[in-house]
Short mmCIF file of C-alpha atoms in Angstrom, two decimals:
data_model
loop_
_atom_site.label_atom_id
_atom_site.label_comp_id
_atom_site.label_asym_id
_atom_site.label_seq_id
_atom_site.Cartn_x
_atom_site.Cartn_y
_atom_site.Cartn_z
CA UNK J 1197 94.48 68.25 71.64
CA UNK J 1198 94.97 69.59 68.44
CA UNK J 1199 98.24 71.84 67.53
CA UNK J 1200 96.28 74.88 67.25
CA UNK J 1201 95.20 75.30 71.00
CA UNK J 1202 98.21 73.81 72.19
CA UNK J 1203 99.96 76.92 70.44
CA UNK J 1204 97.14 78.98 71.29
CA UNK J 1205 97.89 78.10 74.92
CA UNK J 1206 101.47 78.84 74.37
CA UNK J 1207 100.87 82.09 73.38
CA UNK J 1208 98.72 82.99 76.66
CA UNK J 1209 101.77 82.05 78.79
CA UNK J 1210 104.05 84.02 76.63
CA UNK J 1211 101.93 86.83 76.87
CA UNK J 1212 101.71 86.08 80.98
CA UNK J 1213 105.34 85.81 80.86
CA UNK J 1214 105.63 89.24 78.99
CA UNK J 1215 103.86 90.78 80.98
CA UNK J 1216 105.60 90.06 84.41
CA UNK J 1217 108.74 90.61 82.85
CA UNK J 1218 106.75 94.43 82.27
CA UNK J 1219 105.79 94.59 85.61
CA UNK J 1220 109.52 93.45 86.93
CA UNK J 1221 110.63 96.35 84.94
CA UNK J 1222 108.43 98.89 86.06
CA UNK J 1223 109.01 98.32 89.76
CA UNK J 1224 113.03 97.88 89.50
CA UNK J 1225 112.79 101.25 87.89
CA UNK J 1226 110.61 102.70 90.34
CA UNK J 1227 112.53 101.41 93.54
CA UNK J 1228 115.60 102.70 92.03
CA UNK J 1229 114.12 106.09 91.51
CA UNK J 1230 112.64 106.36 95.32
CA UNK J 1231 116.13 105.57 96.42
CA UNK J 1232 117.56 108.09 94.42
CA UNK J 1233 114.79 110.55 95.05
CA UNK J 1234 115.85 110.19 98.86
CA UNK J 1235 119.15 110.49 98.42
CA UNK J 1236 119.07 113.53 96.55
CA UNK J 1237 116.08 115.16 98.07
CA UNK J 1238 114.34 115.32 94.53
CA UNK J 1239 110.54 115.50 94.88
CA UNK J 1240 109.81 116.06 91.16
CA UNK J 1241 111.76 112.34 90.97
CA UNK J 1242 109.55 110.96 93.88
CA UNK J 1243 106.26 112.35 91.87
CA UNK J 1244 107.39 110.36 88.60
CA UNK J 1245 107.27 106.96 91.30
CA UNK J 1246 104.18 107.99 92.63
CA UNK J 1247 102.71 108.49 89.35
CA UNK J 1248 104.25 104.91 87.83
CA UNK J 1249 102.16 103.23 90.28
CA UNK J 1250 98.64 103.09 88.63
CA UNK J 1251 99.96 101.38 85.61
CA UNK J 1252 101.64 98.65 88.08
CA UNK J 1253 98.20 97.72 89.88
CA UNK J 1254 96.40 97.68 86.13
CA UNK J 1255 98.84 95.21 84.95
CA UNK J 1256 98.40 92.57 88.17
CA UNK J 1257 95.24 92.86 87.69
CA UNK J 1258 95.10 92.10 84.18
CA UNK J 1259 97.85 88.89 84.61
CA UNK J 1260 95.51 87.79 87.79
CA UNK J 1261 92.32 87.97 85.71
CA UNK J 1262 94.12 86.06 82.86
CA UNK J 1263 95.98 83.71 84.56
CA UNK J 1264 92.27 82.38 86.25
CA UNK J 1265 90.48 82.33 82.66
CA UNK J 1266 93.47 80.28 81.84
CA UNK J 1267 93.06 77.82 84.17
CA UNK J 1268 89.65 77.68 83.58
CA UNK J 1269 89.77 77.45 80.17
CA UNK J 1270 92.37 75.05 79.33
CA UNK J 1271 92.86 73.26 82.76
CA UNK J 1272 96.72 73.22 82.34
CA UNK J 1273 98.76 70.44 84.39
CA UNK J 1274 102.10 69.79 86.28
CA UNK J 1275 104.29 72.78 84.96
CA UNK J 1276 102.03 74.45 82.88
CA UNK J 1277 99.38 74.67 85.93
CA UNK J 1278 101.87 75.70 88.04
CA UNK J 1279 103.59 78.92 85.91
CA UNK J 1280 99.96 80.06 85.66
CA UNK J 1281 99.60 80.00 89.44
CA UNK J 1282 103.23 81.78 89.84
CA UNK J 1283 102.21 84.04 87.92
CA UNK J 1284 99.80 85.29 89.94
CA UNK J 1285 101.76 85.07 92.60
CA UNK J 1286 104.76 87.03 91.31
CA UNK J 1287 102.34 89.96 89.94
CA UNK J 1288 100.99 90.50 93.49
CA UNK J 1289 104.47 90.95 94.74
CA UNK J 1290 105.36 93.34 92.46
CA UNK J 1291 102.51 95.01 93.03
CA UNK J 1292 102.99 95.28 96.78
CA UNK J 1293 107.02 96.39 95.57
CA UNK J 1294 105.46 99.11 93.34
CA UNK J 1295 103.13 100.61 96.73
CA UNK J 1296 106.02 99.94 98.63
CA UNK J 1297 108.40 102.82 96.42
CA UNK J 1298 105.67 104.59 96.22
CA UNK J 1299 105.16 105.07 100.08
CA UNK J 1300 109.14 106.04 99.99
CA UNK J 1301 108.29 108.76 97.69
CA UNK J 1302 105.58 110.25 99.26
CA UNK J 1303 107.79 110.49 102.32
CA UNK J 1304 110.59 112.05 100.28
CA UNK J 1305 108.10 115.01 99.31
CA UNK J 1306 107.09 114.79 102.86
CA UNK J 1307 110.44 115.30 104.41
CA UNK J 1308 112.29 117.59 101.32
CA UNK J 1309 112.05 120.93 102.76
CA UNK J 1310 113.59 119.15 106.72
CA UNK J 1311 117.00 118.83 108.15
CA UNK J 1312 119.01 116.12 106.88
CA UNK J 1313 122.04 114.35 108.69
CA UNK J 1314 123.42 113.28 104.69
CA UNK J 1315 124.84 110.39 107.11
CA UNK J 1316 122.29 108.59 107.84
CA UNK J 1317 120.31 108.49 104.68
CA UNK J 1318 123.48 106.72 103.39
CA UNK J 1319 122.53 103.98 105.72
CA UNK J 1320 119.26 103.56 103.80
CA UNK J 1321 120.92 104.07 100.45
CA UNK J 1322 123.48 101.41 101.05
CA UNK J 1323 120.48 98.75 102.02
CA UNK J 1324 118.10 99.96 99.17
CA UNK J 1325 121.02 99.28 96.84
CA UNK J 1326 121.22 95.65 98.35
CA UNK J 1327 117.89 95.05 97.44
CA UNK J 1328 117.97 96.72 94.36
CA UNK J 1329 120.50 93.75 93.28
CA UNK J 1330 117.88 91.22 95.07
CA UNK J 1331 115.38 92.46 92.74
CA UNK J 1332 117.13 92.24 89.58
CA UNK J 1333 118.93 89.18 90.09
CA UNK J 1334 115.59 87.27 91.13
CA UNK J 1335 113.50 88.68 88.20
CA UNK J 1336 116.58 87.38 86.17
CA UNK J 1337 115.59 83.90 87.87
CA UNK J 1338 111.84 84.16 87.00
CA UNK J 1339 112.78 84.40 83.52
CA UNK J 1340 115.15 81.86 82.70
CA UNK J 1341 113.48 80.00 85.85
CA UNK J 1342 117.02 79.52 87.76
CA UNK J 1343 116.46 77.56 91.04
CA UNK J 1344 120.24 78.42 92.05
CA UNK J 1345 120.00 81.66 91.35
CA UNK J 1346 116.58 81.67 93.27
CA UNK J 1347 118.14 80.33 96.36
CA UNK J 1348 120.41 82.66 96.55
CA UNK J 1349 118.56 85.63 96.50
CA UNK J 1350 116.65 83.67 99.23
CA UNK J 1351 119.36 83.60 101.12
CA UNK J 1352 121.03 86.72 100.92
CA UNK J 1353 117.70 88.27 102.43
CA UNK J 1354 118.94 87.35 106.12
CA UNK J 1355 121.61 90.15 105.65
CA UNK J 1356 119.46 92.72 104.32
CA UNK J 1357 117.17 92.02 107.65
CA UNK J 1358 120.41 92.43 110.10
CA UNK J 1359 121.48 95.83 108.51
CA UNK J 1360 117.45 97.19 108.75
CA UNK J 1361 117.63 96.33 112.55
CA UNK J 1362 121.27 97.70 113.35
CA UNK J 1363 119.46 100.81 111.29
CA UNK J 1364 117.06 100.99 113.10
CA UNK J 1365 119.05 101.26 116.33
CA UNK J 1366 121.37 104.55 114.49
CA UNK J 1367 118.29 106.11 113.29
CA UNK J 1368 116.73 106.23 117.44
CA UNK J 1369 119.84 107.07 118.62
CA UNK J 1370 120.36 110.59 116.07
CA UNK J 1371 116.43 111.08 117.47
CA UNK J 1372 117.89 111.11 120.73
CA UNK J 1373 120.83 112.96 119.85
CA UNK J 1374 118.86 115.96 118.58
CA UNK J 1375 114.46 116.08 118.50
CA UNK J 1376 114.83 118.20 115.33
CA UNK J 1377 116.18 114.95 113.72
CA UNK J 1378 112.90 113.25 114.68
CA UNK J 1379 110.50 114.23 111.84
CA UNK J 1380 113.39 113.17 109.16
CA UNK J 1381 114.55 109.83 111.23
CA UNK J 1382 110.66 108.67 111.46
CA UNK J 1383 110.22 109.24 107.78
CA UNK J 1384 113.60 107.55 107.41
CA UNK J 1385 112.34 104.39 109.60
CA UNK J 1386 109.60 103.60 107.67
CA UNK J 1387 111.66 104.28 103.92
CA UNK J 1388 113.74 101.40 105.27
CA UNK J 1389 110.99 99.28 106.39
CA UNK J 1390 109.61 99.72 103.45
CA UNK J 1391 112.89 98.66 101.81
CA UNK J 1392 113.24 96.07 104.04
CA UNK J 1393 109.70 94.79 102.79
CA UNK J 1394 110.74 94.94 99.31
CA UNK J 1395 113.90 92.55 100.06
CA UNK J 1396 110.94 89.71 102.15
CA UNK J 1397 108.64 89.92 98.40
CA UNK J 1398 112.19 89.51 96.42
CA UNK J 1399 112.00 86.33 98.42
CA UNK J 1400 108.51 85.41 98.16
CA UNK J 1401 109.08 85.48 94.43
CA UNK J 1402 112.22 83.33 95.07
CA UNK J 1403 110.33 80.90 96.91
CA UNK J 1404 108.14 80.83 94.03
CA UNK J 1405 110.43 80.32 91.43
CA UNK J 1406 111.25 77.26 93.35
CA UNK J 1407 107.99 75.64 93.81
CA UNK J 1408 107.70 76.52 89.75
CA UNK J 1409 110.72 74.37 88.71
CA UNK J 1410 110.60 71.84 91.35
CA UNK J 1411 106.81 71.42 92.11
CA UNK J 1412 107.91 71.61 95.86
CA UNK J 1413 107.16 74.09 98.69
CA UNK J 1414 110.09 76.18 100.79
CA UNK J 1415 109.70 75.29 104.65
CA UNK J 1416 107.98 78.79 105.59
CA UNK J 1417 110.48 79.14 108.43
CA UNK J 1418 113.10 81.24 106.55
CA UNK J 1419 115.77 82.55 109.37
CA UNK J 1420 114.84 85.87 109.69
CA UNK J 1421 117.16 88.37 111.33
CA UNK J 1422 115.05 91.28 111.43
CA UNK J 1423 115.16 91.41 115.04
CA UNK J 1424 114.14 95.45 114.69
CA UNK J 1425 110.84 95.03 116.47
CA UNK J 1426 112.36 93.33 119.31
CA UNK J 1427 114.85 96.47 119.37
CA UNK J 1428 115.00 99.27 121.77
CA UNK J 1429 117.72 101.83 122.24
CA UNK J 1430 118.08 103.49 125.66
CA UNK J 1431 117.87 107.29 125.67
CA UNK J 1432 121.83 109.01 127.04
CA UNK J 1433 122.06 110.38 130.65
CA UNK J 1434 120.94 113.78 130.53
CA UNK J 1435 124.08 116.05 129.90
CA UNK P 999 76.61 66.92 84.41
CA UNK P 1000 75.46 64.24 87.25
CA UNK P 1001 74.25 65.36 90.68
CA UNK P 1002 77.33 63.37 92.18
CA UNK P 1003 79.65 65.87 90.30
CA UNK P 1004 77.42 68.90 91.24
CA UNK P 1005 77.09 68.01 94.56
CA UNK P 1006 80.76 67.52 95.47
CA UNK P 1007 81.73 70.85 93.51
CA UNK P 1008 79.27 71.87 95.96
CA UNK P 1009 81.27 70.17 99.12
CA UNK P 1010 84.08 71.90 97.78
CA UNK P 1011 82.73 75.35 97.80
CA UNK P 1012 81.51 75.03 101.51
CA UNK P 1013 84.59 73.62 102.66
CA UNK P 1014 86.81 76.70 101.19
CA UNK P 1015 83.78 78.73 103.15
CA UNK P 1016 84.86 76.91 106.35
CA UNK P 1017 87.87 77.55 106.18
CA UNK P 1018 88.02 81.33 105.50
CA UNK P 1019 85.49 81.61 108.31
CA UNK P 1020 88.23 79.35 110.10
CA UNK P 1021 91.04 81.88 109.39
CA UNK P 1022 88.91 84.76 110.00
CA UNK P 1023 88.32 83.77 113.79
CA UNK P 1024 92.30 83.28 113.88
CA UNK P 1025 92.86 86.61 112.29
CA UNK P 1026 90.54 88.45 114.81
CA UNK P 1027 91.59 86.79 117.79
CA UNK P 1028 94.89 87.65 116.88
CA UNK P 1029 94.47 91.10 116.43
CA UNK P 1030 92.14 91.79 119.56
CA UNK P 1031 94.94 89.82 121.19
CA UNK P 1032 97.78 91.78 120.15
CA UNK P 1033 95.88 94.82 121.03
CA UNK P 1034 95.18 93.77 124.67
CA UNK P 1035 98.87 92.44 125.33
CA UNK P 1036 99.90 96.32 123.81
CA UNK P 1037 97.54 97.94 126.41
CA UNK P 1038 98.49 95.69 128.93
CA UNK P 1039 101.95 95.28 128.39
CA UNK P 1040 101.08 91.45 128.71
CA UNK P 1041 104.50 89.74 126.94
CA UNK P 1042 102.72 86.12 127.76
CA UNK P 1043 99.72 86.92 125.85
CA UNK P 1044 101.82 88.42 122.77
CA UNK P 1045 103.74 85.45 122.71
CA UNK P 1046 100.63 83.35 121.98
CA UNK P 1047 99.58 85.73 119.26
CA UNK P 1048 102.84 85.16 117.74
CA UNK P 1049 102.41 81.59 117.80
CA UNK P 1050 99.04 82.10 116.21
CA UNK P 1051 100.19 82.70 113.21
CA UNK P 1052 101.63 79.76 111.47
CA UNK P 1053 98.35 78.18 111.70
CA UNK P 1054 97.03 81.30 109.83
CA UNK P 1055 99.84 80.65 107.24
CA UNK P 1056 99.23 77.17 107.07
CA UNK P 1057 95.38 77.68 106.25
CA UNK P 1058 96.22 80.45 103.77
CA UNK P 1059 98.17 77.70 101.44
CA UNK P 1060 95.85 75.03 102.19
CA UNK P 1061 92.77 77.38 100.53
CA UNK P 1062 95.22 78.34 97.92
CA UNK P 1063 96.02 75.25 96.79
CA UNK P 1064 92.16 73.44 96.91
CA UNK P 1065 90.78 76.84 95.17
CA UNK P 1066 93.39 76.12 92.26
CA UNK P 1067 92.70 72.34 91.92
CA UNK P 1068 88.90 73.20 92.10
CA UNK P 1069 88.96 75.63 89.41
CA UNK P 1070 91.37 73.10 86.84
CA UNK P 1071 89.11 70.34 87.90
CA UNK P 1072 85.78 72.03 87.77
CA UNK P 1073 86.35 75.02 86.02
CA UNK P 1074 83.45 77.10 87.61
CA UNK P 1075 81.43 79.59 86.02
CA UNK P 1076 80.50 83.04 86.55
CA UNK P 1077 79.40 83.53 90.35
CA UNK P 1078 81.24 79.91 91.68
CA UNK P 1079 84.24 81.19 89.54
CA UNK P 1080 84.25 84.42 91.04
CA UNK P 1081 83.42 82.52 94.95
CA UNK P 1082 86.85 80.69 93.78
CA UNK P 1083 88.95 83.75 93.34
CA UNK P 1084 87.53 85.60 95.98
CA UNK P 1085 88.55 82.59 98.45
CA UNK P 1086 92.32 83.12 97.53
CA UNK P 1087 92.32 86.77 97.58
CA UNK P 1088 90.55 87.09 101.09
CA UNK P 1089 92.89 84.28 102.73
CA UNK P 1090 95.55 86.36 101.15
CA UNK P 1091 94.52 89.62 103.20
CA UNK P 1092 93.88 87.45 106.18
CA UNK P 1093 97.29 85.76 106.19
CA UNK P 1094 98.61 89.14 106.56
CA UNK P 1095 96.61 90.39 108.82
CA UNK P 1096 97.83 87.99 111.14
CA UNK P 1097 101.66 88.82 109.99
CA UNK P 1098 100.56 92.50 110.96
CA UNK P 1099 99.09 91.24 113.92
CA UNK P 1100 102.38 89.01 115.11
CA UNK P 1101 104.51 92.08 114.42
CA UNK P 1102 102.61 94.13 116.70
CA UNK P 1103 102.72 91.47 119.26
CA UNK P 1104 106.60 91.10 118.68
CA UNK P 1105 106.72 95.06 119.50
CA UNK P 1106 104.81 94.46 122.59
CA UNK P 1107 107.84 91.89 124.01
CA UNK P 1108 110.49 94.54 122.94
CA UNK P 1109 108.66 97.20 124.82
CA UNK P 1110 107.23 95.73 127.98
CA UNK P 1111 110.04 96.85 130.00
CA UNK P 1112 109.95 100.43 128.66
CA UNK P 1113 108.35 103.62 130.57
CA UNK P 1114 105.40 104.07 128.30
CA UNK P 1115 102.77 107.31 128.78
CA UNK P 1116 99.39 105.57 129.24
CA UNK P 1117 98.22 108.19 127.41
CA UNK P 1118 99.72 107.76 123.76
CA UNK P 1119 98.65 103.70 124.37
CA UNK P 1120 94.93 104.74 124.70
CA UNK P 1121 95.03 106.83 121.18
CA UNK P 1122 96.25 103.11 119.15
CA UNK P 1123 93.78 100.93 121.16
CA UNK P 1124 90.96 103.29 120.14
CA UNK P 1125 92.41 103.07 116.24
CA UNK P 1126 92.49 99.44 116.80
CA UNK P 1127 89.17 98.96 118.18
CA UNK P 1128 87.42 100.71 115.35
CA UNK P 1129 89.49 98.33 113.02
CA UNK P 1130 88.34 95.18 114.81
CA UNK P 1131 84.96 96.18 114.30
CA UNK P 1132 85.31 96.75 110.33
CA UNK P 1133 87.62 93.21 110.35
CA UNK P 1134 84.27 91.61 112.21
CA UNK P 1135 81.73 93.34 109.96
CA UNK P 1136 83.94 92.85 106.70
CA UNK P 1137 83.68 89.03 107.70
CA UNK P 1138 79.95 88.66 108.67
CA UNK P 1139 79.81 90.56 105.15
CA UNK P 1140 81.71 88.03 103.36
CA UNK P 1141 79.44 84.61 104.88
CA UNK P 1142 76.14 86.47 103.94
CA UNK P 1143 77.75 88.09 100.83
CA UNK P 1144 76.10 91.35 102.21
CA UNK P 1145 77.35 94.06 99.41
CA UNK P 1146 76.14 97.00 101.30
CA UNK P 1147 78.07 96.12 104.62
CA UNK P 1148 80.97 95.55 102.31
CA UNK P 1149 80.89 98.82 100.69
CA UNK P 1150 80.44 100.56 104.21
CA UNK P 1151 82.98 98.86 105.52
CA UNK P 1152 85.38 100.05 102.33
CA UNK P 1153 83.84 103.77 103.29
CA UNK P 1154 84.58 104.00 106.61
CA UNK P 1155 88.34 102.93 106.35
CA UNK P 1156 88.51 106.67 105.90
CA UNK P 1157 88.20 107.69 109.39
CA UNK P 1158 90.73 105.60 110.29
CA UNK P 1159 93.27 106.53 107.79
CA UNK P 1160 92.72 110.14 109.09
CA UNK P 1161 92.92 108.81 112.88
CA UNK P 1162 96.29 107.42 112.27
CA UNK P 1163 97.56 110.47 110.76
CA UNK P 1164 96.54 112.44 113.63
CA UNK P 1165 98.19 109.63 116.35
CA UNK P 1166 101.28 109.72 113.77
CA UNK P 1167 101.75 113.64 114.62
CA UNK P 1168 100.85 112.85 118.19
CA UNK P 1169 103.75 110.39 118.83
CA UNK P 1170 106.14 112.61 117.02
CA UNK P 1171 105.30 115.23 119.60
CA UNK P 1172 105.77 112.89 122.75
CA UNK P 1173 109.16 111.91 121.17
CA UNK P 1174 110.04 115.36 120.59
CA UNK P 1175 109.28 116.40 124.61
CA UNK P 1176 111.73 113.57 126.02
CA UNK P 1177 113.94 111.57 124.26
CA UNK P 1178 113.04 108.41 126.80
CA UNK P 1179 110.18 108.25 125.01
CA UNK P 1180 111.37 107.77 121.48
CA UNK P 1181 111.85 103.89 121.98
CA UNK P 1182 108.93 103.22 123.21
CA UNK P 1183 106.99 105.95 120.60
CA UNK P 1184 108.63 104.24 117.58
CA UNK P 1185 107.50 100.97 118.47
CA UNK P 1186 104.24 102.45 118.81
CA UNK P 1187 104.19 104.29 115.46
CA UNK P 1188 104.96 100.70 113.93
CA UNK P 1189 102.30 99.16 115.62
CA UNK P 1190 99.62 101.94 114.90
CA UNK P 1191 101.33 101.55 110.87
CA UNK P 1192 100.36 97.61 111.09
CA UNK P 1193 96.65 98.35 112.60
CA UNK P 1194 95.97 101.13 109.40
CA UNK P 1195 97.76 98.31 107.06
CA UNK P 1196 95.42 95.85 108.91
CA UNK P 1197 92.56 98.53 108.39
CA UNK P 1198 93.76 98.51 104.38
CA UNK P 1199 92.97 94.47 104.37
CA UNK P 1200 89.76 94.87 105.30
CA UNK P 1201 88.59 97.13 102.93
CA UNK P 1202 90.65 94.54 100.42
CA UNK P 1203 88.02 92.28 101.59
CA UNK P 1204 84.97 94.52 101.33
CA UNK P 1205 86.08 95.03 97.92
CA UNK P 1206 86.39 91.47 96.71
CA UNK P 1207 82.97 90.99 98.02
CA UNK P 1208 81.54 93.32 95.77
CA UNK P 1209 83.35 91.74 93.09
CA UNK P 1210 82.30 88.46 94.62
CA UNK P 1211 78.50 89.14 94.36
CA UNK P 1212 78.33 91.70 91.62
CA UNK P 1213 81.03 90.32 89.46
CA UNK P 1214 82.07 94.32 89.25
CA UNK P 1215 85.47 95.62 89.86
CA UNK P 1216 85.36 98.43 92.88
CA UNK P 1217 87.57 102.03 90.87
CA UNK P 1218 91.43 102.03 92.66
CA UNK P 1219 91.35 105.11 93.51
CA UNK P 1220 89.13 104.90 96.88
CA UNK P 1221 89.76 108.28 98.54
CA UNK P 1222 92.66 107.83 101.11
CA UNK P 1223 93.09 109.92 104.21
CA UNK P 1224 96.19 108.38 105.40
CA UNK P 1225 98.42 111.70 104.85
CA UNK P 1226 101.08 110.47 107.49
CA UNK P 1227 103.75 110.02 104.96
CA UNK P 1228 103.13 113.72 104.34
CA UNK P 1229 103.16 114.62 107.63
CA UNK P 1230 106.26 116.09 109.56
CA UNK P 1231 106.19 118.36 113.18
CA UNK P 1232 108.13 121.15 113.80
CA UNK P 1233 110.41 120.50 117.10
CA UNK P 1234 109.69 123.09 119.82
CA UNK P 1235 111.83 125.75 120.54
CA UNK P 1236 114.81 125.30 122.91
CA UNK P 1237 113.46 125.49 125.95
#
């Protein structure tokens, strides 16, 4: 192989590379401004994430559709073969991050103009912030392709899953406290489960940054402690 | 190129065809399953739907994995390219649709001791049916590569987005009336969320089928009428 398509080839991955590391940016930024859009009831904010989103599902698709012309093309092995695939991989995540912020945002025009108990959006703040850091710290990994770092983040996700389900539980029980809180605490629900669904593709993409350094496959049978859909709460005696 | 080579490319192809067919039988069975043990509040059937679904999982990385190898090895052109691609992406949606599939089941153990108004089950198992019936003609679509079922599948998802929005409002009314029904009404909200996402994957499909057979790229913007994130009730007055 001759030094000018092995560079050439360097240069696609770069660019694949560059690209994700675009991507990463573009949906930490627009997490972190659903979050904040909740918290502070700003629905100009939440239209800026809504708007973001187009150029996130134009960029997976360009990565996906170079990553396969790639392969095609130049029928990389071992590592090489295997970044390509992660790529792929890692731009669908972020992809399903960026539709993920944008379905908090669209709530947070939804519920602007309703009642809010401040308390229990700081519930939602506190875990969004959580993830936030789960986000940044495994695009960190992807880029200088830190296993440890990987694992971590891997880890960490079982916590994020216990506070969605003891939220869970507080947000039914202000529903049964007072039905004008219901509106808000639905809305509410799902901005955390979406949250909560950004923290499991924080982990997908740690799982593969591990199969990128090491070649080897996570067991798929990652404790989970979102126990939220097995959770009910029961309703107070009648006063 | 010998017929030996052609002819096992051609093994290749049929056996990523058997096994998306393969997965596609899980994924419906699944979901009609799920929907069933909801109606039914039947905890033993949900509990085989959730065990369902790490055979769906396992399939999904199987086809992964042989697509990639076939495409470095190979390195198929136009329409076997594209038949390449499309098996990852559509194992992709289907491996999810199961996930969507086990959640709802999970929801069905968590809520089959709860009092639950017949009435607000019959509203999801209606949504649900008319999703079953686009994952089963989305999949007979995909084995004949039949464009034009494809792209009404991808038209109809429409109706269903707008159903959901309408059940969305519903169940925030129940929950409203009497607070013993919030439990059981969130749980149900979730569940009628995961049979809309479930309804999203199958237009996923419909649209890599047209790309499949007309090497085109379906526009993003497919008109949505899931306005449920925009969508809030007013409490009734005291009464």
């Amino acid at each position: 192989m001759s030094d000018h398509i092995v560079s050439s080839y360097d240069t696609d991955l770069q660019n694949l590379r560059r690209s994700i590391a675009e991507m990463g940016g573009i949906g930490e930024k627009m997490m972190a401004d659903a979050a904040n859009a909740l918290v502070r009831r700003d629905a100009t904010l939440a239209q800026s994430v809504i708007a973001a989103d187009s150029r996130l599902d134009g960029l997976q698709r360009e990565i996906e559709e170079r990553a396969i012309l790639l392969i095609a093309k130049r029928q990389p092995m071992a590592v090489d073969l295997r970044e390509t695939i992660s790529a792929i991989r890692v731009s669908g995540d972020l992809e399903r991050i960026g539709d993920l912020a944008k379905n908090i945002a669209k709530r947070v025009v939804a519920i602007s103009d309703q009642p809010q108990p401040q308390k229990v959006v700081v519930g939602v703040q506190h875990m969004s912030e959580l993830v936030q850091e789960q986000l940044k710290d495994v695009l960190d990994a992807y880029a200088t392709q830190d296993v440890t770092v990987a694992l971590d983040v891997w880890a960490r996700d079982g916590g994020i899953d216990a506070l969605y389900t003891s939220l869970f539980r507080e947000l039914l029980t202000y529903m049964m406290e007072d039905p004008r809180n219901i509106s808000f605490c639905t809305h509410l629900l799902f901005c955390a489960k979406n949250v909560e669904r950004i923290g499991d593709h924080t982990t997908n993409i740690a799982e593969t940054i591990h199969y990128l350094v090491t070649g080897e496959t996570l067991p798929t049978d990652r404790p989970k402690n979102d126990r939220s859909s097995f959770a009910t709460v029961a309703p107070q005696p009648e006063a």
